[in-house]
């Protein structure tokens, strides 16, 4: 007896999963970076344009369908097809049979590749077909045109206006787009979950009013740089799109408390909001966001200069906001220790705290931060010049899970602080730009920290540091001798900044540096000295080769006047240098390190300009 065929699966039977979730945690495959300018996340171009183009005869179809694999349930077939890494393989699967085609077409068209004109033309040609076997315009769930950015215009995307089931629309830096083109894609779309129109300066309230009218399921909105957007449209969004979780309003200079307070009150599921350089925002917005945001995890208020202590002092005393993990208050210069104390008490599980350029912060605020204990992983105190060794040492004692700390321009700090910081077992990145009181004692402490592996040096056991990025620019007391030891005891090091350190402004050493940014002045170029990626390894290897050559000749590679290592450490230093010279230097692979802060200084924008 012949077996009955399984029912054919239609494209509508397989509806892609929404990213909606009541949990504040992100799903593993959630596009949480939808609002940053990244490479096109698309995986495919187009599938077969029509089932009629398939050259499968009826007899062959009958034979294939009788094979065991074709008897598998549709769910299993889809799971198998999803494991295929090549779009060509998926397209070939579509040519096997109707069953395979219907269960693989969604995967191929889920996010069509549109990173060049050829791919975009193919996609447009297919979605406009009226006689195709599949309704391709209904299969597109993610549309990313940022790969063509400034080449995209309103006329370009008009043919895609039929794609009304797009869930994630990314138009980052498509600067020629206006309300007309974007609203063509949004009008009638009831499925949109995430919209990124960052960098589109022509966009006005008209686009966001269209979002409010159509996209009730919206969860993520990035309008960074859309300076023509005002409170009016964002209030409409807040009243109609109440599932919003992630918002990015950087440099939207017309926004005021009215729209932010409306969002805080109407959208209780907000997880992240970035108000960088929203210069009209004041205390009431901050208080409202925290007080109403029981799920709020990230609050970024960098350069909101009107914020004062009252933003935090007005928070209720009988509540804590345990979900808040990241608080960025960069350059909120009116804040004092009182604001930091109340923020810590209200959000006792903060993981990342940025107080860079909050110049009124003193030791009292740092001592309040110590209450975060093991929760604190990342702390930025750059330009908080009033901080002293006493507070930093106490911070290390109580917050021993710190992975990143930036103390740039904290000129009161000495070797005592760095020696304690070096003991942090999980420390990966440290910023000490312009901490001009530190010497090679600090460098030796960082080099011999026991956060990593251990190795035998001069007959003893010496730990190798796990440091990955070290910023030491304008630490003028450092010597070549000390940095050489640091290089050989930090095998994971991928970034080392030494701008303005005289001992390294030698042509044979600067040849391993990366290029200075084009906007730097001649003087800045002369003192620029930043090693990253392969440059770190090349510098390490060069110094080791020179050390070996001169060490065996009973001479020293360091020029007289390069600086002195403290007498107590001379024996240890000699052992370290000898082991480095006679060993392999523990050079790592030349993997290029992508440095998000090309100006160096610190990873949050402390520039190395004199």
Coordinates of C-alpha atoms in Angstrom, one line a residue:
X1 CA 0.0 0.0 0.0
X2 CA 1.4 3.4 -0.9
X3 CA 1.9 5.8 1.9
X4 CA -0.2 9.0 2.0
X5 CA 1.8 12.2 1.4
X6 CA 2.1 14.6 4.3
X7 CA 0.1 17.8 3.9
X8 CA 1.9 20.6 2.0
X9 CA 3.1 23.4 4.2
X10 CA 2.2 26.8 2.9
X11 CA 4.3 29.9 3.5
X12 CA 1.7 31.3 5.9
X13 CA 1.9 28.3 8.2
X14 CA 5.4 29.3 9.2
X15 CA 5.2 32.7 10.9
X16 CA 8.5 33.9 12.2
X17 CA 8.8 34.3 15.9
X18 CA 8.4 37.7 17.3
X19 CA 11.0 39.1 19.6
X20 CA 8.3 40.1 22.1
X21 CA 8.9 38.7 25.5
X22 CA 7.8 39.5 29.0
X23 CA 11.3 38.7 30.2
X24 CA 13.7 41.6 30.5
X25 CA 16.5 39.3 29.3
X26 CA 17.4 39.4 25.6
X27 CA 16.9 36.3 23.5
X28 CA 20.0 34.7 22.1
X29 CA 19.1 35.6 18.6
X30 CA 17.6 39.0 19.4
X31 CA 18.9 41.8 17.3
X32 CA 19.8 43.9 20.3
X33 CA 22.2 46.0 18.3
X34 CA 19.6 47.2 15.8
X35 CA 20.4 50.8 16.7
X36 CA 24.1 50.8 16.0
X37 CA 25.6 51.2 12.6
X38 CA 26.9 47.7 11.8
X39 CA 27.5 45.5 8.8
X40 CA 24.4 44.2 7.1
X41 CA 23.1 41.3 9.1
X42 CA 21.4 39.8 6.1
X43 CA 22.2 36.3 5.1
X44 CA 20.7 35.8 1.7
X45 CA 19.9 37.5 -1.6
X46 CA 16.8 35.9 -3.2
X47 CA 15.3 32.5 -3.8
X48 CA 13.9 31.1 -7.0
X49 CA 11.7 33.7 -8.6
X50 CA 8.8 31.4 -9.3
X51 CA 8.0 27.8 -8.8
X52 CA 7.3 27.5 -12.5
X53 CA 11.0 27.9 -13.1
X54 CA 11.8 24.7 -11.3
X55 CA 12.7 21.8 -13.7
X56 CA 11.3 19.0 -11.6
X57 CA 9.2 16.5 -13.5
X58 CA 6.0 15.0 -11.9
X59 CA 7.6 11.6 -11.9
X60 CA 10.7 12.8 -10.1
X61 CA 8.5 14.7 -7.6
X62 CA 6.6 11.5 -6.9
X63 CA 9.9 9.6 -6.4
X64 CA 11.4 12.2 -4.1
X65 CA 8.3 12.5 -2.0
X66 CA 8.4 8.8 -1.3
X67 CA 11.9 9.0 0.1
X68 CA 12.1 8.8 3.9
X69 CA 13.4 12.3 4.4
X70 CA 10.4 13.8 2.6
X71 CA 8.2 12.0 5.1
X72 CA 9.6 14.1 7.9
X73 CA 7.3 16.7 9.6
X74 CA 7.6 20.2 8.4
X75 CA 9.0 21.4 11.7
X76 CA 11.9 18.9 11.4
X77 CA 12.6 19.9 7.8
X78 CA 12.8 23.6 8.8
X79 CA 15.1 22.8 11.7
X80 CA 17.4 20.9 9.3
X81 CA 17.4 23.6 6.7
X82 CA 18.1 26.2 9.3
X83 CA 21.5 24.5 9.9
X84 CA 22.6 25.1 6.4
X85 CA 25.2 27.8 6.3
X86 CA 25.1 28.6 2.5
X87 CA 22.2 30.4 0.8
X88 CA 23.2 28.4 -2.4
X89 CA 22.4 25.2 -0.4
X90 CA 19.0 26.6 0.6
X91 CA 18.2 27.5 -3.0
X92 CA 19.1 24.0 -4.1
X93 CA 16.8 22.7 -1.4
X94 CA 14.0 24.7 -2.9
X95 CA 14.6 22.9 -6.2
X96 CA 14.1 19.4 -4.8
X97 CA 10.3 19.3 -4.3
X98 CA 7.3 21.4 -3.5
X99 CA 7.5 20.3 0.1
X100 CA 11.1 21.3 0.5
X101 CA 10.5 24.5 -1.3
X102 CA 7.7 25.5 0.9
X103 CA 9.7 24.7 4.1
X104 CA 12.9 26.4 3.0
X105 CA 11.7 29.6 1.2
X106 CA 11.0 31.4 4.5
X107 CA 14.6 30.8 5.7
X108 CA 16.0 32.1 2.4
X109 CA 13.8 35.2 2.3
X110 CA 13.7 36.0 6.1
X111 CA 16.3 38.7 5.6
X112 CA 17.3 39.3 2.0
X113 CA 20.8 40.6 1.2
X114 CA 20.7 44.2 0.0
X115 CA 24.3 45.2 0.5
X116 CA 24.9 46.1 -3.2
X117 CA 22.9 47.3 -6.2
X118 CA 22.8 43.9 -7.9
X119 CA 21.3 42.2 -4.8
X120 CA 18.9 45.0 -4.2
X121 CA 17.7 44.8 -7.9
X122 CA 17.1 41.1 -7.6
X123 CA 15.1 41.5 -4.4
X124 CA 13.0 44.3 -5.9
X125 CA 12.4 42.3 -9.1
X126 CA 11.2 39.3 -7.1
X127 CA 8.9 41.1 -4.5
X128 CA 7.2 43.0 -7.4
X129 CA 6.3 39.8 -9.3
X130 CA 2.6 39.2 -9.5
X131 CA 2.8 35.7 -11.0
X132 CA 5.3 34.1 -8.7
X133 CA 4.5 30.8 -6.8
X134 CA 5.5 32.5 -3.5
X135 CA 4.4 35.9 -2.2
X136 CA 8.0 37.0 -1.6
X137 CA 6.9 40.4 -0.3
X138 CA 5.2 38.7 2.6
X139 CA 8.3 36.6 3.5
X140 CA 10.6 39.5 4.2
X141 CA 10.9 40.0 7.9
X142 CA 14.2 41.9 8.2
X143 CA 15.2 44.6 5.8
X144 CA 18.6 46.3 6.1
X145 CA 19.6 48.9 3.6
X146 CA 22.4 50.5 5.6
X147 CA 25.0 48.8 3.4
X148 CA 24.1 51.2 0.6
X149 CA 23.6 54.1 3.0
X150 CA 24.1 57.4 1.1
X151 CA 23.1 55.8 -2.2
X152 CA 19.6 55.0 -1.1
X153 CA 16.9 57.5 -2.0
X154 CA 13.1 57.7 -1.7
X155 CA 12.7 56.3 -5.2
X156 CA 14.9 53.4 -4.5
X157 CA 12.9 52.0 -1.7
X158 CA 9.4 52.8 -3.1
X159 CA 9.3 49.4 -4.9
X160 CA 9.7 47.7 -1.5
X161 CA 6.6 49.4 -0.1
X162 CA 4.7 46.2 -0.6
X163 CA 6.7 44.4 2.1
X164 CA 4.3 45.0 5.0
X165 CA 5.4 42.2 7.3
X166 CA 8.9 43.5 8.0
X167 CA 9.7 43.2 11.6
X168 CA 13.1 44.9 11.7
X169 CA 13.8 47.9 9.4
X170 CA 17.3 49.3 9.4
X171 CA 18.0 52.5 7.4
X172 CA 21.1 53.7 9.3
X173 CA 22.8 56.7 7.6
X174 CA 20.6 56.5 4.5
X175 CA 21.0 60.3 4.5
X176 CA 19.0 60.9 1.3
X177 CA 15.8 59.4 2.6
X178 CA 13.0 61.7 3.7
X179 CA 9.6 61.2 5.2
X180 CA 8.2 60.2 1.9
X181 CA 10.4 57.2 1.4
X182 CA 10.3 56.0 5.0
X183 CA 6.6 56.3 5.4
X184 CA 6.0 54.2 2.2
X185 CA 7.6 51.3 4.1
X186 CA 5.8 52.0 7.4
X187 CA 2.3 52.7 6.2
X188 CA 0.2 49.6 6.7
X189 CA 2.9 47.7 8.5
X190 CA 1.4 46.1 11.6
X191 CA 4.4 43.8 12.3
X192 CA 7.3 46.2 12.9
X193 CA 9.2 45.6 16.1
X194 CA 12.4 47.6 15.5
X195 CA 13.1 50.8 13.5
X196 CA 16.5 52.3 13.0
X197 CA 16.5 55.6 11.1
X198 CA 19.6 57.0 12.8
X199 CA 21.4 59.7 10.9
X200 CA 18.4 60.6 8.7
X201 CA 18.4 64.4 9.2
X202 CA 15.5 65.0 6.8
X203 CA 13.1 63.0 8.9
X204 CA 10.4 65.0 10.7
X205 CA 7.5 64.3 13.0
X206 CA 5.5 63.0 10.0
X207 CA 7.5 59.7 10.0
X208 CA 7.0 59.1 13.7
X209 CA 3.3 60.0 13.5
X210 CA 3.1 57.2 10.9
X211 CA 4.9 54.9 13.3
X212 CA 2.4 55.7 16.0
X213 CA -0.6 55.1 13.7
X214 CA 0.6 51.8 12.3
X215 CA 3.3 50.1 14.4
X216 CA 1.5 49.2 17.7
X217 CA 3.9 46.3 18.4
X218 CA 7.1 48.5 18.2
X219 CA 9.7 47.6 20.7
X220 CA 12.9 49.4 19.5
X221 CA 13.3 52.9 18.1
X222 CA 16.6 54.6 17.1
X223 CA 16.3 58.2 15.9
X224 CA 19.8 59.3 16.7
X225 CA 20.6 62.5 14.9
X226 CA 17.0 63.1 13.7
X227 CA 17.1 66.7 14.9
X228 CA 13.8 67.8 13.4
X229 CA 11.8 65.4 15.6
X230 CA 9.9 67.1 18.4
X231 CA 7.9 66.2 21.4
X232 CA 4.6 66.1 19.5
X233 CA 5.4 62.9 17.5
X234 CA 7.1 61.1 20.4
X235 CA 4.2 61.7 22.7
X236 CA 2.0 60.1 20.0
X237 CA 4.4 57.1 19.9
X238 CA 4.3 56.8 23.6
X239 CA 0.5 56.7 23.7
X240 CA 0.2 54.2 20.8
X241 CA 3.3 51.9 21.0
X242 CA 3.2 50.8 24.6
X243 CA 5.4 47.8 24.2
X244 CA 8.6 49.8 23.6
X245 CA 11.7 48.5 25.3
X246 CA 14.7 50.2 23.7
X247 CA 15.0 53.8 22.8
X248 CA 17.9 55.8 21.4
X249 CA 17.5 59.6 21.0
X250 CA 21.1 60.8 20.8
X251 CA 21.4 64.4 19.7
X252 CA 17.7 64.9 19.3
X253 CA 18.1 68.5 20.5
X254 CA 14.4 69.5 20.3
X255 CA 13.2 66.9 22.8
X256 CA 12.1 68.1 26.2
X257 CA 10.8 66.6 29.4
X258 CA 7.3 66.4 27.9
X259 CA 8.0 63.5 25.6
X260 CA 10.4 61.7 28.0
X261 CA 8.0 61.8 30.9
X262 CA 5.2 60.6 28.6
X263 CA 7.3 57.6 27.5
X264 CA 8.2 56.9 31.1
X265 CA 4.5 56.8 32.2
X266 CA 3.0 55.1 29.1
X267 CA 5.7 52.5 28.3
X268 CA 6.4 50.5 31.5
X269 CA 8.5 47.9 29.7
X270 CA 11.4 50.2 28.8
X271 CA 14.7 48.4 29.2
X272 CA 17.1 50.9 27.7
X273 CA 17.1 54.6 26.9
X274 CA 19.9 56.7 25.6
X275 CA 19.5 60.5 25.8
X276 CA 23.1 61.5 24.9
X277 CA 23.2 65.2 24.2
X278 CA 19.5 65.8 24.6
X279 CA 20.4 69.2 26.0
X280 CA 16.9 70.2 27.1
X281 CA 16.3 67.3 29.4
X282 CA 16.2 68.1 33.1
X283 CA 15.7 66.4 36.5
X284 CA 12.1 65.5 36.1
X285 CA 12.8 63.2 33.1
X286 CA 15.4 61.3 35.0
X287 CA 13.3 60.8 38.1
X288 CA 10.3 59.7 36.1
X289 CA 12.3 57.2 34.0
X290 CA 13.7 55.5 37.1
X291 CA 10.6 55.7 39.3
X292 CA 8.4 54.3 36.6
X293 CA 10.9 51.9 35.0
X294 CA 10.7 48.8 37.1
X295 CA 12.4 46.9 34.2
X296 CA 14.9 49.7 33.3
X297 CA 18.4 48.2 32.8
X298 CA 20.3 51.0 31.0
X299 CA 20.0 54.7 31.5
X300 CA 22.4 56.9 29.5
X301 CA 22.4 60.6 30.1
X302 CA 25.8 61.7 28.8
X303 CA 26.1 65.4 28.3
X304 CA 22.7 66.2 29.7
X305 CA 24.2 69.2 31.4
X306 CA 21.0 70.5 33.0
X307 CA 20.7 67.5 35.3
X308 CA 21.3 68.2 39.0
X309 CA 21.4 66.3 42.3
X310 CA 17.6 66.7 42.5
X311 CA 17.1 64.1 39.7
X312 CA 18.2 61.4 42.2
X313 CA 17.3 62.9 45.5
X314 CA 13.7 63.0 44.4
X315 CA 13.6 59.2 44.1
X316 CA 11.4 57.5 46.7
X317 CA 13.3 56.4 49.8
X318 CA 11.3 53.2 50.3
X319 CA 12.1 51.7 46.9
X320 CA 15.1 50.2 45.2
X321 CA 15.4 49.6 41.4
X322 CA 17.3 46.3 41.2
X323 CA 17.0 46.0 37.4
X324 CA 19.2 49.1 36.7
X325 CA 22.6 47.8 35.6
X326 CA 24.1 50.6 33.6
X327 CA 24.1 54.3 34.5
X328 CA 26.1 56.8 32.3
X329 CA 26.3 60.3 33.7
X330 CA 29.3 61.5 31.6
X331 CA 29.8 65.3 31.8
X332 CA 26.7 65.9 34.0
X333 CA 28.9 68.5 35.6
X334 CA 26.3 69.7 38.2
X335 CA 26.2 66.4 40.0
X336 CA 27.9 66.1 43.4
X337 CA 28.6 63.4 45.9
X338 CA 25.0 63.5 47.2
X339 CA 23.6 62.4 43.8
X340 CA 26.0 59.5 43.6
X341 CA 25.2 58.4 47.1
X342 CA 21.4 58.4 46.4
X343 CA 21.9 56.7 43.0
X344 CA 23.8 53.8 44.7
X345 CA 21.2 53.4 47.4
X346 CA 18.4 53.4 44.9
X347 CA 20.1 51.1 42.4
X348 CA 22.3 48.7 44.5
X349 CA 22.9 46.3 41.7
X350 CA 24.6 48.7 39.2
X351 CA 27.2 46.9 37.1
X352 CA 28.5 49.8 34.9
X353 CA 28.8 53.3 36.4
X354 CA 30.2 56.2 34.3
X355 CA 31.0 59.5 36.1
X356 CA 33.6 60.8 33.6
X357 CA 33.9 64.6 33.7
X358 CA 31.7 64.9 36.8
X359 CA 34.3 67.2 38.2
X360 CA 32.6 67.8 41.6
X361 CA 32.9 64.2 42.6
X362 CA 35.2 63.5 45.5
X363 CA 36.3 60.6 47.7
X364 CA 32.9 60.6 49.4
X365 CA 31.2 59.5 46.2
X366 CA 33.8 56.8 45.6
X367 CA 33.3 55.5 49.1
X368 CA 29.5 55.3 48.3
X369 CA 30.3 53.3 45.1
X370 CA 32.1 50.7 47.3
X371 CA 28.6 49.6 48.5
X372 CA 28.1 48.0 45.1
X373 CA 30.6 45.4 46.0
X374 CA 30.9 42.4 43.7
X375 CA 28.2 43.8 41.4
X376 CA 30.5 46.5 40.0
X377 CA 32.3 45.5 36.8
X378 CA 33.0 48.8 35.0
X379 CA 33.7 52.2 36.5
X380 CA 34.8 55.4 34.8
X381 CA 36.0 58.2 36.9
X382 CA 38.0 60.1 34.3
X383 CA 38.6 63.8 35.1
X384 CA 37.3 63.4 38.6
X385 CA 40.5 65.2 39.8
X386 CA 39.6 65.4 43.4
X387 CA 39.8 61.6 43.9
X388 CA 42.7 60.4 46.0
X389 CA 44.6 57.2 46.8
X390 CA 42.5 56.6 49.9
X391 CA 39.2 56.2 48.0
X392 CA 40.7 54.1 45.2
X393 CA 42.3 51.7 47.6
X394 CA 39.0 51.2 49.5
X395 CA 37.2 50.7 46.2
X396 CA 39.6 47.8 45.3
X397 CA 39.1 46.2 48.6
X398 CA 35.3 46.0 48.4
X399 CA 34.7 45.8 44.6
X400 CA 37.0 43.0 43.6
X401 CA 35.3 42.0 40.4
X402 CA 36.1 45.2 38.5
X403 CA 37.1 44.4 34.9
X404 CA 37.5 48.0 33.6
X405 CA 38.5 51.1 35.4
X406 CA 39.3 54.5 34.0
X407 CA 41.0 57.1 36.2
X408 CA 42.3 59.4 33.4
X409 CA 43.4 62.9 34.6
X410 CA 43.0 61.9 38.3
X411 CA 46.4 63.6 38.9
X412 CA 46.3 63.1 42.7
X413 CA 46.7 59.3 42.3
X414 CA 50.1 57.7 42.9
X415 CA 51.7 54.3 42.6
X416 CA 49.8 53.3 45.8
X417 CA 46.5 53.2 43.9
X418 CA 47.8 51.4 40.9
X419 CA 49.6 48.7 43.0
X420 CA 46.2 48.0 44.6
X421 CA 44.4 48.0 41.3
X422 CA 46.9 45.5 39.9
X423 CA 45.6 43.0 42.4
X424 CA 42.1 42.9 40.9
X425 CA 41.8 39.3 39.7
X426 CA 39.5 40.1 36.8
X427 CA 41.0 43.4 35.6
X428 CA 41.2 43.5 31.8
X429 CA 41.4 47.3 31.0
X430 CA 42.8 50.2 32.9
X431 CA 43.0 53.9 31.9
X432 CA 45.6 56.1 33.6
X433 CA 46.0 58.8 31.0
X434 CA 47.7 61.9 32.5
X435 CA 48.2 60.4 35.9
X436 CA 51.6 61.9 35.9
X437 CA 52.6 60.9 39.5
X438 CA 52.8 57.2 38.6
X439 CA 56.2 55.5 38.0
X440 CA 57.6 52.2 36.9
X441 CA 56.5 50.8 40.3
X442 CA 52.9 50.9 39.0
X443 CA 54.0 49.2 35.7
X444 CA 55.8 46.4 37.6
X445 CA 52.7 45.9 39.7
X446 CA 50.5 45.6 36.6
X447 CA 53.0 43.3 34.9
X448 CA 53.3 40.8 37.7
X449 CA 49.6 40.7 38.7
X450 CA 48.3 37.2 39.2
X451 CA 45.1 37.5 37.2
X452 CA 46.3 35.2 34.4
X453 CA 48.7 32.2 34.1
X454 CA 51.9 31.7 36.0
X455 CA 55.3 31.3 34.6
X456 CA 58.8 30.6 36.0
X457 CA 61.0 33.7 36.0
X458 CA 64.5 33.6 37.6
X459 CA 63.7 30.5 39.5
X460 CA 60.5 31.8 41.1
X461 CA 56.8 31.7 40.3
X462 CA 55.5 34.9 38.7
X463 CA 52.0 35.6 37.5
X464 CA 51.3 36.9 34.1
X465 CA 48.7 39.6 33.8
X466 CA 45.4 39.2 32.0
X467 CA 45.3 42.9 31.0
X468 CA 44.1 43.5 27.5
X469 CA 44.1 47.3 27.1
X470 CA 46.3 49.7 29.0
X471 CA 46.2 53.5 28.6
X472 CA 49.3 55.3 29.9
X473 CA 49.5 58.4 27.7
X474 CA 51.2 61.4 29.2
X475 CA 52.5 59.4 32.2
X476 CA 55.8 61.1 31.7
X477 CA 57.8 59.2 34.4
X478 CA 57.5 55.8 32.7
X479 CA 60.5 54.2 31.1
X480 CA 61.2 51.8 28.2
X481 CA 62.5 49.3 30.7
X482 CA 59.2 49.2 32.7
X483 CA 57.0 49.0 29.6
X484 CA 59.2 46.2 28.2
X485 CA 58.4 44.1 31.3
X486 CA 54.7 44.9 31.0
X487 CA 54.7 43.7 27.4
X488 CA 56.3 40.4 28.2
X489 CA 54.0 39.7 31.2
X490 CA 50.7 40.6 29.5
X491 CA 50.3 38.1 26.7
X492 CA 46.7 39.1 26.1
X493 CA 47.5 42.8 25.6
X494 CA 46.0 44.2 22.4
X495 CA 46.1 48.0 23.1
X496 CA 48.9 50.1 24.6
X497 CA 48.8 53.9 24.5
X498 CA 51.9 55.8 25.3
X499 CA 51.3 59.2 23.6
X500 CA 53.5 61.8 25.1
X501 CA 55.8 59.4 26.9
X502 CA 59.3 60.6 25.8
X503 CA 61.0 57.3 26.1
X504 CA 58.8 55.9 23.2
X505 CA 59.1 58.8 20.8
X506 CA 61.9 57.1 18.9
X507 CA 61.6 56.4 15.3
X508 CA 62.5 52.7 15.7
X509 CA 59.6 52.3 18.1
X510 CA 57.0 54.5 16.6
X511 CA 57.3 52.5 13.4
X512 CA 55.0 50.0 15.1
X513 CA 52.3 52.5 16.0
X514 CA 49.1 53.0 14.1
X515 CA 48.5 56.1 12.2
X516 CA 47.4 59.2 14.0
X517 CA 43.8 60.4 13.2
X518 CA 43.7 62.8 10.3
X519 CA 42.2 65.6 12.3
X520 CA 45.2 65.8 14.6
X521 CA 47.5 68.8 14.5
X522 CA 51.2 68.6 13.7
X523 CA 52.1 68.7 17.4
X524 CA 49.6 66.0 18.2
X525 CA 51.0 63.8 15.5
X526 CA 54.5 64.3 16.8
X527 CA 53.7 62.9 20.2
X528 CA 51.1 60.3 19.1
X529 CA 52.1 56.8 20.2
X530 CA 49.5 54.1 20.2
X531 CA 50.1 50.4 19.6
X532 CA 47.1 48.2 18.9
X533 CA 46.6 44.7 17.5
X534 CA 49.7 43.4 15.6
X535 CA 51.5 46.6 16.6
X536 CA 51.7 45.4 20.2
X537 CA 53.1 42.1 19.2
X538 CA 55.7 43.6 16.8
X539 CA 56.8 46.0 19.5
X540 CA 57.2 43.2 22.0
X541 CA 59.1 41.0 19.5
X542 CA 61.4 43.9 18.6
X543 CA 62.3 44.8 22.2
X544 CA 62.9 41.1 22.9
X545 CA 65.2 40.7 19.9
X546 CA 67.1 43.8 20.9
X547 CA 67.3 42.7 24.5
X548 CA 68.6 39.3 23.4
X549 CA 71.2 40.9 21.1
X550 CA 72.5 43.3 23.7
X551 CA 71.9 41.1 26.7
X552 CA 74.3 38.4 25.4
X553 CA 76.9 41.2 24.7
X554 CA 76.7 42.2 28.4
X555 CA 75.3 45.6 27.5
X556 CA 71.9 47.2 27.9
X557 CA 69.4 48.2 25.3
X558 CA 68.1 51.2 27.2
X559 CA 69.7 54.5 26.7
X560 CA 71.1 56.4 29.6
X561 CA 68.5 58.7 31.0
X562 CA 65.5 56.6 30.0
X563 CA 64.7 56.4 33.7
X564 CA 65.5 54.2 36.7
X565 CA 63.8 51.2 38.2
X566 CA 63.6 51.6 41.9
X567 CA 66.5 49.8 43.7
X568 CA 64.3 47.4 45.6
X569 CA 63.0 46.0 42.2
X570 CA 66.3 45.9 40.3
X571 CA 66.9 42.2 40.9
X572 CA 63.4 41.3 39.9
X573 CA 63.6 43.5 36.8
X574 CA 66.9 41.9 35.7
X575 CA 65.3 38.5 36.0
X576 CA 62.3 39.5 34.0
X577 CA 64.3 41.1 31.3
X578 CA 66.6 38.1 31.1
X579 CA 63.8 35.6 30.8
X580 CA 62.1 37.8 28.1
X581 CA 65.3 38.1 26.1
X582 CA 66.1 34.4 26.2
X583 CA 62.6 33.2 25.8
X584 CA 60.0 33.6 23.0
X585 CA 58.4 36.7 24.4
X586 CA 55.0 34.9 24.6
X587 CA 54.0 36.7 21.4
X588 CA 50.4 36.2 20.6
X589 CA 48.7 36.0 17.2
X590 CA 48.5 39.1 15.1
X591 CA 44.7 39.5 15.4
X592 CA 43.8 43.1 14.6
X593 CA 42.1 44.9 17.5
X594 CA 39.2 47.1 16.6
X595 CA 39.6 50.2 18.7
X596 CA 36.4 52.1 19.1
X597 CA 38.2 55.1 20.5
X598 CA 40.6 56.2 17.8
X599 CA 41.5 59.3 19.8
X600 CA 42.8 57.1 22.6
X601 CA 43.0 58.3 26.1
X602 CA 40.2 56.1 27.4
X603 CA 37.3 54.2 25.9
X604 CA 34.8 56.9 26.8
X605 CA 36.4 59.7 25.0
X606 CA 39.2 61.2 27.1
X607 CA 41.3 62.6 24.3
X608 CA 45.1 62.7 24.3
X609 CA 45.4 66.3 23.2
X610 CA 47.8 68.6 24.9

